[in-house]
CSV table of C-alpha atoms and ligand atoms in Angstrom, one decimal:
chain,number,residue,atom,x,y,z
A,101,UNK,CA,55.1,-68.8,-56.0
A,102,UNK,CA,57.9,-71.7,-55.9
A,103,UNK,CA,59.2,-72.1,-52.3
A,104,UNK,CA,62.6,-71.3,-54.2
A,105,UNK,CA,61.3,-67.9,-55.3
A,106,UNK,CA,59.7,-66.7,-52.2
A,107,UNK,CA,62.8,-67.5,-50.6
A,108,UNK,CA,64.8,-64.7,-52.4
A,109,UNK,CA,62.5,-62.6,-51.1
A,110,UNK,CA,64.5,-60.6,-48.2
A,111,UNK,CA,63.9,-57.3,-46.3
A,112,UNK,CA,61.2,-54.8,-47.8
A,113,UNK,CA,63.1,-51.7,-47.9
A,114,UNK,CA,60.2,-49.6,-49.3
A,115,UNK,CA,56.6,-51.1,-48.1
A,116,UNK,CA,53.8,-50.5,-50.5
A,117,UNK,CA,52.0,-47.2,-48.4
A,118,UNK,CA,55.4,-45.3,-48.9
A,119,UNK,CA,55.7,-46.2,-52.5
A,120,UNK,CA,52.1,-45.3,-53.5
A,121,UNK,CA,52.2,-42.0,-51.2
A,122,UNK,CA,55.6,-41.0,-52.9
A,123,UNK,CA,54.1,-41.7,-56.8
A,124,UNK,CA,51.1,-39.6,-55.9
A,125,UNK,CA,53.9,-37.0,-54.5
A,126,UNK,CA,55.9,-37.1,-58.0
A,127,UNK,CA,52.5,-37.0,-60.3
A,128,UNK,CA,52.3,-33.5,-58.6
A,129,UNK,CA,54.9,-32.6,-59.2
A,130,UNK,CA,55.3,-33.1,-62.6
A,131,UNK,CA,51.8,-32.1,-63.3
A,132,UNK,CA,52.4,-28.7,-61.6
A,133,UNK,CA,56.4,-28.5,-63.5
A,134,UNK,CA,54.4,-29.2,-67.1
A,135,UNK,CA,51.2,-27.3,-66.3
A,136,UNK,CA,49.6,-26.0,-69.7
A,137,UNK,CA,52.0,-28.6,-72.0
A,138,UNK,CA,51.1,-31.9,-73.3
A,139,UNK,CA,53.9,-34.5,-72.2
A,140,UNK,CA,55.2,-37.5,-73.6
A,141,UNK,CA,55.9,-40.5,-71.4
A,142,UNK,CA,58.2,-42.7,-72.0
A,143,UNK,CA,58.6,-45.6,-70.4
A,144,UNK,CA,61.5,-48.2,-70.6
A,145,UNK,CA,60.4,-51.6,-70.2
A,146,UNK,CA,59.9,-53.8,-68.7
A,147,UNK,CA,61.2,-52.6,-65.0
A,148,UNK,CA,59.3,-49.5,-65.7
A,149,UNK,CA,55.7,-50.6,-66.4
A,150,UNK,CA,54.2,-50.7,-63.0
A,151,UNK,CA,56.1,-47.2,-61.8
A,152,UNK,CA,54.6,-45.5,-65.1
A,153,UNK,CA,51.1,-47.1,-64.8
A,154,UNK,CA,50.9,-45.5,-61.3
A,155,UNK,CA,52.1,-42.4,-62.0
A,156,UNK,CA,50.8,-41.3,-65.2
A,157,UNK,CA,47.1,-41.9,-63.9
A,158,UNK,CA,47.8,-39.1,-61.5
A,159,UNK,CA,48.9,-36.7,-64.0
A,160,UNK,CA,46.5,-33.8,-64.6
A,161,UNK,CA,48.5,-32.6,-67.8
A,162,UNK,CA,47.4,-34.2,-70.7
A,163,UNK,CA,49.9,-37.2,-71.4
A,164,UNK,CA,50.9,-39.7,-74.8
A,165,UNK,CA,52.3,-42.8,-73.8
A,166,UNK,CA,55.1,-44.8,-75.7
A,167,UNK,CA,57.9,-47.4,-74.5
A,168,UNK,CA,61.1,-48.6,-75.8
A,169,UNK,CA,63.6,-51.7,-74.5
A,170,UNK,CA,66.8,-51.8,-74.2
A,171,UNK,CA,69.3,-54.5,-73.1
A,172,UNK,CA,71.5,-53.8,-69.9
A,173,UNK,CA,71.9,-56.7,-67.4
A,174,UNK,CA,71.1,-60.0,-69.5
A,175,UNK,CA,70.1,-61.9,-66.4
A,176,UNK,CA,73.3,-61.5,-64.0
A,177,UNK,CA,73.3,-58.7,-61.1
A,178,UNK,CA,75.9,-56.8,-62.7
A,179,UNK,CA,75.8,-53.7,-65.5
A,180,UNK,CA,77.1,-55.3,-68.8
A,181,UNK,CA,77.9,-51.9,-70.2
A,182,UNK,CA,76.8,-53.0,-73.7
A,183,UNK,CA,73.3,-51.3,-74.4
A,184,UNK,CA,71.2,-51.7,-77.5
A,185,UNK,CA,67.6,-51.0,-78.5
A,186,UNK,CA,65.5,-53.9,-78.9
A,187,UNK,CA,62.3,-51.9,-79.5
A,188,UNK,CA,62.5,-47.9,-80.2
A,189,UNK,CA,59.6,-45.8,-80.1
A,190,UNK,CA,56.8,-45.9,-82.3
A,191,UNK,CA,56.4,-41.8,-83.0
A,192,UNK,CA,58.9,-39.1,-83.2
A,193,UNK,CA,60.0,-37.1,-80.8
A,194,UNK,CA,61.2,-33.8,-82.4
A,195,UNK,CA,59.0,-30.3,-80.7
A,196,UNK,CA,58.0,-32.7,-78.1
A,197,UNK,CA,58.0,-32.3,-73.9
A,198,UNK,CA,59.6,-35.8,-73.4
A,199,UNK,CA,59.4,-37.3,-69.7
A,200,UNK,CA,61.5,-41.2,-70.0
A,201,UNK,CA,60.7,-43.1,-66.8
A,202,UNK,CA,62.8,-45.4,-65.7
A,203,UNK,CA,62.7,-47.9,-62.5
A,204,UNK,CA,66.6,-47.5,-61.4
A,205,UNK,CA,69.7,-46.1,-62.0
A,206,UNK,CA,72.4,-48.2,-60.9
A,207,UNK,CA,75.6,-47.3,-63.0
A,208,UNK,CA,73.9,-45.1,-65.4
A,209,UNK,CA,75.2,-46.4,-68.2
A,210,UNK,CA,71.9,-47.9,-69.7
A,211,UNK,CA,69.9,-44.5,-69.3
A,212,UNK,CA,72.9,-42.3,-70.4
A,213,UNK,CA,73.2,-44.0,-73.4
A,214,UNK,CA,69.5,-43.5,-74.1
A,215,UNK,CA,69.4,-40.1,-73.2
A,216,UNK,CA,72.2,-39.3,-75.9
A,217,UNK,CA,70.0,-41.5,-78.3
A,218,UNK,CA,66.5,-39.5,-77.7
A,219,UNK,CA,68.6,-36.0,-77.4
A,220,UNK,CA,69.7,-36.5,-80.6
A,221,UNK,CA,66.0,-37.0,-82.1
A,222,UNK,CA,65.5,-32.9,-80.7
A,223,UNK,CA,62.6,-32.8,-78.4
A,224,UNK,CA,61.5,-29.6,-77.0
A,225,UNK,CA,62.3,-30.6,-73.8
A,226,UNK,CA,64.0,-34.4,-72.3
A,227,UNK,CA,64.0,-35.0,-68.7
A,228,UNK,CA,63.9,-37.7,-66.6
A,229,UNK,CA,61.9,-39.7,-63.5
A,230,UNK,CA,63.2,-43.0,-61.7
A,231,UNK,CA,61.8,-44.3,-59.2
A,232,UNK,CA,65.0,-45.3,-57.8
A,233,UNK,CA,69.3,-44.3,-57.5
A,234,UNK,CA,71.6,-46.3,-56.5
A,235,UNK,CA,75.1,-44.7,-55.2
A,236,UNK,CA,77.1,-45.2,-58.7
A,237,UNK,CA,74.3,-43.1,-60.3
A,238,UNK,CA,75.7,-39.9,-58.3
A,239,UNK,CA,79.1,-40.4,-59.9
A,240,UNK,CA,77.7,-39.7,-63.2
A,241,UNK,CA,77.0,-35.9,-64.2
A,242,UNK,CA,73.4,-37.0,-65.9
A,243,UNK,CA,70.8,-35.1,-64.4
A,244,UNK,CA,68.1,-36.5,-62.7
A,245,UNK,CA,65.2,-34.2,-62.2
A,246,UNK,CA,62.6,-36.4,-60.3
A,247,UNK,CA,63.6,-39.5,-58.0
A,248,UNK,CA,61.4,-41.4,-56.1
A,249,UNK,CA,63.6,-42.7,-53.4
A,250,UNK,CA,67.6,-43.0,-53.2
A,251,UNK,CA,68.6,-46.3,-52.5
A,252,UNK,CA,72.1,-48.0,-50.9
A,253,UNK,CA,73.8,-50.1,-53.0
A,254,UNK,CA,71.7,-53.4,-53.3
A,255,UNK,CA,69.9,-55.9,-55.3
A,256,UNK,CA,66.3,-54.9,-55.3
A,257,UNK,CA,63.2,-56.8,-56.8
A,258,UNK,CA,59.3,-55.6,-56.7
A,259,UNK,CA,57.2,-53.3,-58.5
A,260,UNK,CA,58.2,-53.8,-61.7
A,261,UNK,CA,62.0,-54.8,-60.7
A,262,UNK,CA,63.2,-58.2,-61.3
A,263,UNK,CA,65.7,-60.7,-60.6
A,264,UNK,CA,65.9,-63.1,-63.6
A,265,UNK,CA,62.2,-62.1,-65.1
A,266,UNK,CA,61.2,-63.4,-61.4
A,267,UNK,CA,59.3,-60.9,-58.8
A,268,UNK,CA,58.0,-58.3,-61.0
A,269,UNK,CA,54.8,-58.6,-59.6
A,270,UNK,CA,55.4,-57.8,-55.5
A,271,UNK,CA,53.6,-54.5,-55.0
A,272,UNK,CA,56.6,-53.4,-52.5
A,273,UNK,CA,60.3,-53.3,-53.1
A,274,UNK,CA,62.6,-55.4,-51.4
A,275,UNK,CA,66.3,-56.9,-51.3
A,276,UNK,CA,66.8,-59.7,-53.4
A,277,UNK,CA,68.3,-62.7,-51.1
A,278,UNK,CA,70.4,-65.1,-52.9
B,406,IMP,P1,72.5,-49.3,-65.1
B,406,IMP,O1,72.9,-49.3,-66.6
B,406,IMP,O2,73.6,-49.9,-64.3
B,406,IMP,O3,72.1,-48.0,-64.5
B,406,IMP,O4,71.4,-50.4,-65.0
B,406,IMP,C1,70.0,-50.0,-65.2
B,406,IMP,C2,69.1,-51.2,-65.4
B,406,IMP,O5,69.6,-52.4,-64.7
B,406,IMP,C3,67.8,-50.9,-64.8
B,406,IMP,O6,66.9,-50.3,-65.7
B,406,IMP,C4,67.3,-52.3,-64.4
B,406,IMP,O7,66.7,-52.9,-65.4
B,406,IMP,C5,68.6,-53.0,-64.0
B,406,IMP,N1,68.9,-53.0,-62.6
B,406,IMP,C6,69.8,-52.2,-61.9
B,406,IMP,N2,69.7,-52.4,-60.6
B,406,IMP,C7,68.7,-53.3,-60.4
B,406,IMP,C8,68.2,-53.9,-59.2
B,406,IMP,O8,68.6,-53.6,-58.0
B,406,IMP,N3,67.1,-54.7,-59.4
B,406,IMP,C9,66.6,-55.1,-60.6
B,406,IMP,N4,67.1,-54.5,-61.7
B,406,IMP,C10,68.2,-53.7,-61.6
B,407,MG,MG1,65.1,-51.2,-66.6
């Protein structure tokens, strides 16, 4: 890493043991919730990828993966508000048990929209799991059945999580530093 990068590195506000402890705590979770149906995951990239890899190897329920992309932030720090889909799924969803995962709700707007989108396509059953909230998300009235951890209101990069496509790859999260 460029001494520039690691510099934006700043406090780890969720070390790699408590991340990997609470995944494990949410696989249960959702395996015990869905016991006896087949789910499918779906995972919103790219933030999402290392959250979903984690946690969907822990499910005992029997699981179909898929993923679609959406733009939100461009590359600022700040919600746009404009969302589109730059790649939708590959299957339908109608009769299905639909799980999206998501790595953090800050405003909301990104996963509301989405939620309206994939509602609309009538799965069985929609509900959703992010690893993290931020405060605005609790302003909105979308429900959130399974968080990972709340957070305050801050920039965060690792697992997954980037700032300008940079930091994906820490294994813990931590405060971006500008
Ligand atoms: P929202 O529409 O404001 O809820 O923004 C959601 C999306 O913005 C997330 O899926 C992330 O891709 C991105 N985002 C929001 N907060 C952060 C952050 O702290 N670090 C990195 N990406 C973030
Ligand atoms: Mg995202």
């Amino acid at each position: 890493m460029s001494t520039e990068a690691a510099a934006e590195i700043g406090d780890v506000l969720i070390g790699e043991e408590e991340l990997q402890r609470r995944v494990s705590e949410l696989a249960a979770q959702i395996s015990a919730d869905y016991a006896g149906r087949e789910l499918l995951v779906i995972g919103v990239l790219k933030g999402a990828v290392f959250f979903i890899a984690d946690l969907v190897r822990r499910l005992e329920v029997p699981c179909e993966l898929d993923f679609m992309a959406v733009s939100s932030y461009g590359s600022s720090t700040h919600s746009s508000g404009v969302v589109r889909i730059l790649k939708d799924l590959d299957t339908p969803i109608a009769g299905r048990h639909v799980l999206v995962v998501e790595d953090v709700i800050d405003s909301g707007l990104t996963l509301s929209y989405l939620m309206k989108n994939l509602a609309s396509r009538d799965p069985a059953s929609l509900e959703i799991c992010s690893l993290l909230t931020k405060p605005g998300h609790r302003r909105l009235s979308m429900r959130t059945r399974y968080v990972g951890f709340d957070l305050p209101d801050v920039f965060v990069i690792g697992y997954g999580l980037d700032h300008q496509e940079r930091h994906r790859t820490l294994p813990y999260i931590a405060a971006l530093r500008l």
